[in-house]
Coordinates of C-alpha atoms and ligand atoms in Angstrom, one line a residue:
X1 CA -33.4 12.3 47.3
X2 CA -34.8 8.7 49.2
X3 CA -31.9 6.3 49.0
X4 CA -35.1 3.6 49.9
X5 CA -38.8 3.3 48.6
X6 CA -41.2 1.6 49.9
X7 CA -43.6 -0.7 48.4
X8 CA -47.4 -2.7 50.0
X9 CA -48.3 -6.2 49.3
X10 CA -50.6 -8.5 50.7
X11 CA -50.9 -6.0 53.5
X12 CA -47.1 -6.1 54.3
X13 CA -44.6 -2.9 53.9
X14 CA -41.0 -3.0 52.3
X15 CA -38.7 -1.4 51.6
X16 CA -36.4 -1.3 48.2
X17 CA -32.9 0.7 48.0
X18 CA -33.2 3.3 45.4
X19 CA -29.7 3.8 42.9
X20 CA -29.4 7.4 41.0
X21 CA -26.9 7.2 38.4
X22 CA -24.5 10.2 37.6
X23 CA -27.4 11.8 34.8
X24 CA -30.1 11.7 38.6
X25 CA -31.6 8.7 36.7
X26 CA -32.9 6.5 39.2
X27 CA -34.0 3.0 39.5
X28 CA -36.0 1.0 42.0
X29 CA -33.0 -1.9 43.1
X30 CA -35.3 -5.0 43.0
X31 CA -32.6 -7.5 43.1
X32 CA -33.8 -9.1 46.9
X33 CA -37.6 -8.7 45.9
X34 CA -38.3 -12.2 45.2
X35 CA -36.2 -13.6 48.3
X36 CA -38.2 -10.5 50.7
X37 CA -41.9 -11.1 48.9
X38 CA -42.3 -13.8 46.6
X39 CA -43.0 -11.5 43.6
X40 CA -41.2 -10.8 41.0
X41 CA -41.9 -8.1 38.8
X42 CA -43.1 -8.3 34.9
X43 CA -42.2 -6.1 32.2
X44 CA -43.2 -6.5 28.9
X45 CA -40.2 -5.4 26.3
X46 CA -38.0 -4.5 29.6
X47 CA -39.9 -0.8 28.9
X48 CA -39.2 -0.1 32.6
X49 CA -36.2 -2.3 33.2
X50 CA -32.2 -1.8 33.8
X51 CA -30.6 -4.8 33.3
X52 CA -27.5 -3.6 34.5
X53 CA -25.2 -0.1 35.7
X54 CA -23.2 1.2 32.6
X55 CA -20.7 4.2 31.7
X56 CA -20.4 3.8 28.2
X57 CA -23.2 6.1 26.4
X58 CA -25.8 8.4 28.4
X59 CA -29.2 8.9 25.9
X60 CA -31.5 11.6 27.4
X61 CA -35.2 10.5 25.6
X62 CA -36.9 13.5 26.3
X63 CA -34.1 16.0 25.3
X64 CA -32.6 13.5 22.7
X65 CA -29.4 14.1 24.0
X66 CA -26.7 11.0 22.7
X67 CA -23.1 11.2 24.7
X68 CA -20.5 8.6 23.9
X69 CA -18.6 8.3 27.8
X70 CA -19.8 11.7 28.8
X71 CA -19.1 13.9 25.2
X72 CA -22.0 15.0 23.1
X73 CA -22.2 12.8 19.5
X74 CA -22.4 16.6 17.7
X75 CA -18.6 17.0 19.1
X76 CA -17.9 13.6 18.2
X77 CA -19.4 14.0 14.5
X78 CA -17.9 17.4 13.8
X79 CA -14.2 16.9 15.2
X80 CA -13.4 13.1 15.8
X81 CA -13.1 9.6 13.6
X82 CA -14.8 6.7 13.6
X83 CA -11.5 4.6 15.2
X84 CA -10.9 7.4 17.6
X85 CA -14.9 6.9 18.5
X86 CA -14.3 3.5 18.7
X87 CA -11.8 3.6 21.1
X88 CA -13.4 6.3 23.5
X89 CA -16.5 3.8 23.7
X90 CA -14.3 1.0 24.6
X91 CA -11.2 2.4 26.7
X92 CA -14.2 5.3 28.3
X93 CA -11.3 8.5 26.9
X94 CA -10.3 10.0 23.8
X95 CA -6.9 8.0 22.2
X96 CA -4.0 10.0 23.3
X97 CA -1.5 10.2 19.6
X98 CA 0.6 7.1 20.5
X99 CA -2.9 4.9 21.7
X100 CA -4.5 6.1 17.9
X101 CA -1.0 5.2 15.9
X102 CA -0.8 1.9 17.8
X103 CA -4.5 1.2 17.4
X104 CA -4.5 2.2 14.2
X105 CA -1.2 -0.1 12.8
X106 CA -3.5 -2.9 14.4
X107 CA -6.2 -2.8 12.8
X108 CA -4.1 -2.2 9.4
X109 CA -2.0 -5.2 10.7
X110 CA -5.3 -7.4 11.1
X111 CA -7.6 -6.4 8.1
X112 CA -6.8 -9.6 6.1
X113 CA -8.4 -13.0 6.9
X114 CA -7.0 -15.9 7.2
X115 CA -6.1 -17.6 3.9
X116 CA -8.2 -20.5 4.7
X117 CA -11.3 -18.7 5.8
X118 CA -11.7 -17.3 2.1
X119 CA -12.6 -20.7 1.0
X120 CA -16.1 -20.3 3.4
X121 CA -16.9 -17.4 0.6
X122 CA -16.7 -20.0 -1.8
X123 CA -19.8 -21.8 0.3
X124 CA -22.6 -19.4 0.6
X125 CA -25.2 -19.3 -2.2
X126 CA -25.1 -16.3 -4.1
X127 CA -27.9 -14.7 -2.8
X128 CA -27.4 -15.8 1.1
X129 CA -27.9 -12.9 3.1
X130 CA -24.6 -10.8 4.3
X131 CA -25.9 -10.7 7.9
X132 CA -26.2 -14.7 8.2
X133 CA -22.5 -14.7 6.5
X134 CA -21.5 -11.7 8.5
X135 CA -22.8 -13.5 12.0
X136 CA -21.2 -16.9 10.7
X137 CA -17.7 -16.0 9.5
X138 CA -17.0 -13.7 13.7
X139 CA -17.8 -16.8 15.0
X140 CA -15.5 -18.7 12.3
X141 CA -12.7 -16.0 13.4
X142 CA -13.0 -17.3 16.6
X143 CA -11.8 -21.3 15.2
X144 CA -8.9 -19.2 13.9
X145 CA -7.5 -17.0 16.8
X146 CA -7.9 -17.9 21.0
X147 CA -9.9 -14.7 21.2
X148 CA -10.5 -16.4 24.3
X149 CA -7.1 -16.7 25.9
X150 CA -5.9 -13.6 25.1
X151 CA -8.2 -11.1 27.4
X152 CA -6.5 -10.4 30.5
X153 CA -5.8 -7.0 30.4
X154 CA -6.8 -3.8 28.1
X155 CA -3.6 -4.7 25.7
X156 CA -5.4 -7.8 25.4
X157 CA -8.6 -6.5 24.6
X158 CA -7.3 -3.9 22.3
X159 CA -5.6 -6.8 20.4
X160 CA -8.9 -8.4 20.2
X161 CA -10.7 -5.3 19.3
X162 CA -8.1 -4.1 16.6
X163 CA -9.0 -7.7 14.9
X164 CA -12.9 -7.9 15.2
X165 CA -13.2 -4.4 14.3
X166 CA -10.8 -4.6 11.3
X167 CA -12.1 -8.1 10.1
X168 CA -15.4 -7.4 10.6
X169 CA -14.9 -5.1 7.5
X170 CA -13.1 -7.3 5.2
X171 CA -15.8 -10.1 5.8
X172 CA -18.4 -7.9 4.9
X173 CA -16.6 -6.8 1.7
X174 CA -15.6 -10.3 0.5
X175 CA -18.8 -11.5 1.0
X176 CA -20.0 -8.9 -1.6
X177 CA -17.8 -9.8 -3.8
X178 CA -18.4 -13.6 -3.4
X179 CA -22.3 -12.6 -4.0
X180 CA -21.3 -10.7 -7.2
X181 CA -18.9 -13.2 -8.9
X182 CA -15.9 -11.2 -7.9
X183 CA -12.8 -12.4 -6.7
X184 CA -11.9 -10.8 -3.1
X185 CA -9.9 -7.8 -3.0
X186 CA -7.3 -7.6 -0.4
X187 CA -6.7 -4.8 1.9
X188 CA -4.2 -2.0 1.4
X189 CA -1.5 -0.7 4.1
X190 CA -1.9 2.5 2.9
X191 CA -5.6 3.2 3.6
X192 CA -7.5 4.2 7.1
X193 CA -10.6 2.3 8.1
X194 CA -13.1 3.7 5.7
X195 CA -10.9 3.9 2.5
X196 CA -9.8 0.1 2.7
X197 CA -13.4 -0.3 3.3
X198 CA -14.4 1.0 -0.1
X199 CA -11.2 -0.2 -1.8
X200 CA -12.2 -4.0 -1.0
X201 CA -15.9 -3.4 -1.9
X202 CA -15.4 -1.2 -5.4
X203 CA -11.8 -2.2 -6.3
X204 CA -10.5 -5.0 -8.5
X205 CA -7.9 -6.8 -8.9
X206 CA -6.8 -5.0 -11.9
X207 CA -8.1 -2.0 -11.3
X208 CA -7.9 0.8 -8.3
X209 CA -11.3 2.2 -7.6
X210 CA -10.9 5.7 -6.8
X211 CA -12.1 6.1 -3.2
X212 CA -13.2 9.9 -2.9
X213 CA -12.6 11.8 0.4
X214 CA -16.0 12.7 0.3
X215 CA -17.4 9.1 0.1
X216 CA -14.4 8.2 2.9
X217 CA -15.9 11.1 5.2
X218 CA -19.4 10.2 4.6
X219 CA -19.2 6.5 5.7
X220 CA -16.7 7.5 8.8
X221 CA -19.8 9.6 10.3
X222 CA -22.0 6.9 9.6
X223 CA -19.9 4.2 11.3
X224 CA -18.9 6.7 14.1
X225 CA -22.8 7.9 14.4
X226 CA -23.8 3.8 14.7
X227 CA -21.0 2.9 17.3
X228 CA -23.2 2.6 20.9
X229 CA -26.4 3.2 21.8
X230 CA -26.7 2.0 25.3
X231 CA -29.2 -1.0 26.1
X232 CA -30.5 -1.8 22.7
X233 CA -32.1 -5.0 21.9
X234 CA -28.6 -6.3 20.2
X235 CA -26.4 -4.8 22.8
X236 CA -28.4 -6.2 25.5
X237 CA -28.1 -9.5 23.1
X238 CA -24.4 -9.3 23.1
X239 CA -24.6 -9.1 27.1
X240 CA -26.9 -12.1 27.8
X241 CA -24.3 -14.1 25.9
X242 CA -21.2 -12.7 27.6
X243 CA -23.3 -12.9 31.2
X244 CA -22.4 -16.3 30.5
X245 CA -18.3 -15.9 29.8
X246 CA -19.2 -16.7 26.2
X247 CA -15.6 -15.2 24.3
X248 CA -15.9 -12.0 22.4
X249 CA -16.6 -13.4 19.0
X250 CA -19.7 -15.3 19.8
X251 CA -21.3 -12.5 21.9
X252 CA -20.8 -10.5 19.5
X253 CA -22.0 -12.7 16.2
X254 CA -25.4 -13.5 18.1
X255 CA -25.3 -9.0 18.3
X256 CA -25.2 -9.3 14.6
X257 CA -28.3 -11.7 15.1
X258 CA -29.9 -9.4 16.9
X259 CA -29.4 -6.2 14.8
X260 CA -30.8 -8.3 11.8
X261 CA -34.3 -7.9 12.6
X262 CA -36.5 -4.8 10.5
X263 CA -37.7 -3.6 13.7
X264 CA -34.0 -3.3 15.0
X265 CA -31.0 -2.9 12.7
X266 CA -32.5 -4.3 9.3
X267 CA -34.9 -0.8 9.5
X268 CA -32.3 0.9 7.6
X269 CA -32.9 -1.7 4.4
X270 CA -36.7 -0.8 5.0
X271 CA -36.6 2.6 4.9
X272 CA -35.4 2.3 2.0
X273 CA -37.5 0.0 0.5
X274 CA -40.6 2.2 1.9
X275 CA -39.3 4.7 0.0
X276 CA -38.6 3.2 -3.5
X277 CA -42.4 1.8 -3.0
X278 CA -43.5 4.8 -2.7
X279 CA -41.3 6.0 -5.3
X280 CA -41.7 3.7 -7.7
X281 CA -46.1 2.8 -7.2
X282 CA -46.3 6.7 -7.7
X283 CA -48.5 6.4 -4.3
X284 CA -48.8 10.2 -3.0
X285 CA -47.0 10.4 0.8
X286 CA -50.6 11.8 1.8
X287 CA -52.1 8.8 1.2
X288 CA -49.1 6.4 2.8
X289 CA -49.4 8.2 5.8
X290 CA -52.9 7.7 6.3
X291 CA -52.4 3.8 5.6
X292 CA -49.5 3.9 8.1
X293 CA -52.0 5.6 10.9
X294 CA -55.5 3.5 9.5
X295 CA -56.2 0.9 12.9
X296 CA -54.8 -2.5 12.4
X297 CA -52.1 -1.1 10.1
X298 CA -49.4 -3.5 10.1
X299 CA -47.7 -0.8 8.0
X300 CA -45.6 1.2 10.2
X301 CA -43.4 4.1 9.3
X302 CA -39.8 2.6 9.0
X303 CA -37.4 4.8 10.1
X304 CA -39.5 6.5 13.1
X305 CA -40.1 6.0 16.1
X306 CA -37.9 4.7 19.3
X307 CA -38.0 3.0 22.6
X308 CA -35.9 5.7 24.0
X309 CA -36.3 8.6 21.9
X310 CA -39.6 10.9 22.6
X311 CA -37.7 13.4 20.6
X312 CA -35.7 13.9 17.5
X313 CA -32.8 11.2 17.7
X314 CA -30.0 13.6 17.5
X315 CA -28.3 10.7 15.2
X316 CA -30.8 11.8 12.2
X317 CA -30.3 15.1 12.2
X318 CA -27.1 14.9 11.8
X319 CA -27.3 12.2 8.8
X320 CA -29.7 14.6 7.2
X321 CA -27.6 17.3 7.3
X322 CA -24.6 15.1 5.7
X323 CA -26.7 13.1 3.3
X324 CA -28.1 16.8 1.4
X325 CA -24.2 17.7 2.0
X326 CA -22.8 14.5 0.1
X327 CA -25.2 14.7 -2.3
X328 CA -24.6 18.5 -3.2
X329 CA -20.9 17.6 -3.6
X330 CA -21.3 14.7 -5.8
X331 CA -23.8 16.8 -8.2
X332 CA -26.0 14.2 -7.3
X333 CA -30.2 13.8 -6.5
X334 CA -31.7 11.4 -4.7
X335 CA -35.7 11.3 -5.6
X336 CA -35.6 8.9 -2.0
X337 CA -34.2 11.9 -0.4
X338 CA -37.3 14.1 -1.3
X339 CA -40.2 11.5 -0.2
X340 CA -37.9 11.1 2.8
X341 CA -38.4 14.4 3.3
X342 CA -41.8 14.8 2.3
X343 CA -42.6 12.0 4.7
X344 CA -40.9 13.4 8.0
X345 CA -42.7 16.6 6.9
X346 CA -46.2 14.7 7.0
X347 CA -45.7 12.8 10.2
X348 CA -44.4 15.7 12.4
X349 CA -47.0 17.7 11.7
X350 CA -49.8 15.0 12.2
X351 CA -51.8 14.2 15.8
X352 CA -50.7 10.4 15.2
X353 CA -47.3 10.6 15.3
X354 CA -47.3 13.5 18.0
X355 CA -48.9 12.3 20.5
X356 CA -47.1 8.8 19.9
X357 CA -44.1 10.9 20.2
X358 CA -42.5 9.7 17.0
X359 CA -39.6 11.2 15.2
X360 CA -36.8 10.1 13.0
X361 CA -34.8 7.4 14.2
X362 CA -31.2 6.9 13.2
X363 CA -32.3 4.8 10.5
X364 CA -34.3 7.4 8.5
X365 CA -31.7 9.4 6.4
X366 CA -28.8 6.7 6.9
X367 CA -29.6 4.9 3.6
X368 CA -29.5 7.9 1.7
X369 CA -25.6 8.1 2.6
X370 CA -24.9 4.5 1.7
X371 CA -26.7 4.4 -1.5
X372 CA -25.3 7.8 -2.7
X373 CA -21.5 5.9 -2.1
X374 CA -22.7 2.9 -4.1
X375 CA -23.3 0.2 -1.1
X376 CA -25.6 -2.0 -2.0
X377 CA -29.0 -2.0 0.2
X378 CA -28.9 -5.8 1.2
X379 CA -25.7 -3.9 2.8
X380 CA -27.0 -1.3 5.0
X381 CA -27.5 -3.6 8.2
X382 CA -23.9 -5.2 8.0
X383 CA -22.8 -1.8 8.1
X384 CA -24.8 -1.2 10.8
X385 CA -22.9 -4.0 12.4
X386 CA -19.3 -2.5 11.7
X387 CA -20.4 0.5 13.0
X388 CA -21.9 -0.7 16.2
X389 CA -19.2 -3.3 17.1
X390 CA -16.9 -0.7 19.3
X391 CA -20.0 -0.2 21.0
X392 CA -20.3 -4.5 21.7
X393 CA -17.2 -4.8 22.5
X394 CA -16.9 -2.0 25.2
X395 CA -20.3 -3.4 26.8
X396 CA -18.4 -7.1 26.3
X397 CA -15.8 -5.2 28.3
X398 CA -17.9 -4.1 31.5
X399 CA -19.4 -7.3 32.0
X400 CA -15.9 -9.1 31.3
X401 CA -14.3 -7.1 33.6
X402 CA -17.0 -7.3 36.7
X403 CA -16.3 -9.6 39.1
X404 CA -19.7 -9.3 40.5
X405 CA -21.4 -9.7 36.9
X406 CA -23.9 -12.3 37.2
X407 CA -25.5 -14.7 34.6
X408 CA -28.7 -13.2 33.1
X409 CA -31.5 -15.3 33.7
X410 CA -34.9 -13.6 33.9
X411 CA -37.6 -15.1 35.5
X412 CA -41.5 -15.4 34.2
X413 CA -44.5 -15.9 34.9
X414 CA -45.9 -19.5 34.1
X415 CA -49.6 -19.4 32.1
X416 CA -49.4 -23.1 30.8
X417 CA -50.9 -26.3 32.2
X418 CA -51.3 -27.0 35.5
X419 CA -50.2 -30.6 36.9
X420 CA -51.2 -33.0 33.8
X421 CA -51.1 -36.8 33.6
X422 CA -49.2 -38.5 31.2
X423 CA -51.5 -40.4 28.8
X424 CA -50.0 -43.4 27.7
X425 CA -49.6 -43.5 23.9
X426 CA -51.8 -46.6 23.7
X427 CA -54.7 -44.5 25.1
X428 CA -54.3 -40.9 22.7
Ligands
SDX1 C1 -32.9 1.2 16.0 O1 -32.9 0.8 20.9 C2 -32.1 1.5 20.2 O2 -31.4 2.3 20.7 C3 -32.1 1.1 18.8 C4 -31.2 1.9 17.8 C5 -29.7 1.7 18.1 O3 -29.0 2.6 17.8 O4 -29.4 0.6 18.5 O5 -31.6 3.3 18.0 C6 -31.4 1.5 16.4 O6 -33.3 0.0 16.1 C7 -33.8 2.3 15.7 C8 -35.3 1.8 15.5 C9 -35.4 1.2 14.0 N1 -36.7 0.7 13.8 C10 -37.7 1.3 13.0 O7 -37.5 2.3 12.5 C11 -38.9 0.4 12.9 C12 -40.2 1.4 13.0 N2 -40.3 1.8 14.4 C13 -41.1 1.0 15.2 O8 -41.4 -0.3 14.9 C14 -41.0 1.3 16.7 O9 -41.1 2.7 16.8 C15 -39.8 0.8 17.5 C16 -39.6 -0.7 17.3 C17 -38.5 1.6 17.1 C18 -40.0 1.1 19.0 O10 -41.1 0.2 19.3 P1 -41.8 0.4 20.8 O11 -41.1 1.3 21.7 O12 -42.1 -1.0 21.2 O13 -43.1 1.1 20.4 P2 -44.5 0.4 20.1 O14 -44.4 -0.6 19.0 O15 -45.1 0.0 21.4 O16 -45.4 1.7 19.5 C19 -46.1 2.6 20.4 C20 -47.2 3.2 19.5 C21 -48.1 2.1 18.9 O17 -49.3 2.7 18.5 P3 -50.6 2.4 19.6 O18 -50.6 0.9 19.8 O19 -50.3 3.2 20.8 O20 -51.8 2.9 18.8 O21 -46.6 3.9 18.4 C22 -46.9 3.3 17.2 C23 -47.4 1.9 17.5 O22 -48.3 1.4 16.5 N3 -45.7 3.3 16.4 C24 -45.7 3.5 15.1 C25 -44.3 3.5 14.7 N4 -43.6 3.2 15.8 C26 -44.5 3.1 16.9 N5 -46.7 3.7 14.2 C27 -46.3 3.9 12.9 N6 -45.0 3.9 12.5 C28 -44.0 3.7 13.4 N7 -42.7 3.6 13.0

């Protein structure tokens, strides 16, 4: 393999150092372009751009291959946890037994707020949006707690970690229960990560709800299935802000920021609202697919498609294959499950969406889980969020832990005004 490539401008040759990664990917090193040439290079979306090294999660496009530090997410679905993914993302190894009881008694040690920040709950309108509370309140952690200060080592970091990760969780459920006139339920000792979860979203004060193993197991694969995804648009988000040794808690609420968006995170909430449309107008999935593929559609087929993926995500699969599992065992149908499927049916078989090379995304079946075990959908992306903060936190990590990380700052290229007088305002 050339280590160098070569490159003509403006009749002048030169050459570029070439890096392969440990999957033979390789990347054009560009970093002394603009000191050797005067260009710089323009990518629209960062398509064809690496903004950094990482060793956290390997995604193979074409194969749709998803590894979390080097092992396949089927093995990671089928025989580990969502904590234990958690801490492989972020330590880069499985949790030996004493690392997962440590772990594990910290985040039960951290999953209640502190008494003052339940008064914030108090604050937010009714109806405000759990992903503006969500991104509001890490940040508010941070007023509490020297997230800051307390980084210098992995102990550090895992202290930090046990407490977004943990928190992250109750915030989310509070802020349910502030939205439906409830009064917060506090977290038991007794319960792993996904049963507290449930217990402080479905639970009252005077009265247990019954968290089922099935619902417990079902929302552990979806957190575990959401917890890295290399260089997406919020993990690259919760980079740039730590590029600039921003602490842990504001990189990662301006992730949550990030994630928000329907083309990003917030696709899960679309999906399905696409599909109660569809269910609900009694439009035929023929027909929806044809609006979806008309030129100048602005309707686009939530829940397909990737940047990465030119195959099935490998994500999907396996949340289709739990969802019609959950929903066999709780005796339960989903009509949003069939036009799901009726839908993926359509599009795979159509020229439009095979040449485009669109499949199922992660966000496509995950919905389906979350309704059947009673989240709400103004939910879905916040739980998006819990699931993908191992995966912020780990990338926090690498650029934390680089000494030769630099500050992102893009460049661009200027198309405004050239040199313009100032008119005095006398003369406008
Ligand atoms: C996530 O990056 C990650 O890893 C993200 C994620 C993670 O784990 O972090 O995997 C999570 O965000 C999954 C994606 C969730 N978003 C959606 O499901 C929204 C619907 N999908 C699209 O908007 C789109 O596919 C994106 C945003 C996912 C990817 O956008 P790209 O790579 O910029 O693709 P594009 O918009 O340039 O589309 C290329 C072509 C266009 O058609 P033409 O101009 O060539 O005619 O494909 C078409 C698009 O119109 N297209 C779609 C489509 N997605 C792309 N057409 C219909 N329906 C779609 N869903």
């Amino acid at each position: 393999m050339n280590h160098t490539c070569r490159i003509e401008l403006d009749g002048r040759s030169y050459e570029l150092p070439v890096v392969e990664g440990t999957e033979n990917e390789r990347a054009v090193d560009i970093s002394s372009l603009r000191s050797h040439t005067g260009y710089i290079t323009l990518d629209d979306g960062y398509g064809n751009t690496g903004s950094c090294t990482s060793a956290i999660t390997y995604i193979d496009g074409e194969q749709g291959i998803l590894r979390y530090r080097g092992i396949p997410i089927e093995d990671l679905a089928e025989q580990s946890s969502f904590v234990e993914a958690a801490w492989l993302v972020i330590f880069g190894h499985l949790p030996t037994s004493t690392d997962r009881e440590r772990f594990s008694a910290l985040l039960t040690a951290n999953s209640q707020l502190p008494q003052s920040m339940l008064k914030h709950f108090d604050a937010f309108p009714p109806h405000a949006h759990p992903m503006a509370i969500l991104s509001a309140m890490i940040n508010t952690l941070s007023c509490h707690e020297p997230p800051q200060a307390e980084i210098t080592d992995d102990a550090g970091l895992e202290r930090a970690a046990a407490r977004l990760m943990s928190k992250v969780r109750t915030i989310a459920a509070a802020s349910y229960k502030a939205s439906i006139g409830e009064p917060v339920v506090y977290p038991r000792y007794d319960y792993r990560y996904a049963e507290n979860f449930l217990h402080m979203m479905f639970s009252l004060p005077f009265k247990e709800h019954e968290v089922t193993p099935e619902a417990a197991k079902a929302l552990n694969l979806f957190l575990l299935l959401h917890a890295d995804h290399e260089q997406n648009c919020s993990t690259s988000t919760v980079r740039m802000v730590a590029s600039s040794q921003a602490n842990l808690f504001a990189s990662c609420a301006a992730g949550v920021c990030a994630l928000w968006g329907p083309l990003h995170g917030g696709a899960n909430v679309a999906v399905i609202e696409m599909l109660q449309h569809i269910h609900d107008s009694g439009v035929n999935v023929t027909d929806y697919v044809k609006k979806v593929k008309s030129k100048n559609s602005r309707t686009r087929l939530m829940g397909f498609g990737h940047r990465v993926y030119r195959n099935f995500d490998p994500r999907s699969r396996i949340l289709k294959k739990a969802a019609d599992e959950l929903l066999s065992t709780l005796h339960v149908h989903d009509p949003l499950l069939d036009i799901a499927q009726e839908l993926a049916d359509a599009a795979l078989g159509d020229d439009y969406f095979i040449e485009r090379k669109l499949y199922p995304n992660v966000d496509f079946y995950s919905g389906t889980i979350l309704r059947a075990i009673g989240i709400p959908v103004n939910m879905f992306t916040v739980m998006f969020a819990i699931g993908r903060m191992p995966g912020w936190i780990a990338n926090w990590k690498e650029i934390h832990d680089d000494p030769s990380t630099r500050i992102y700052r893009p460049r661009q290229v200027y198309t405004g005004n050239t040199l313009t007088e100032f008119v005095p305002r006398t003369e406008r």
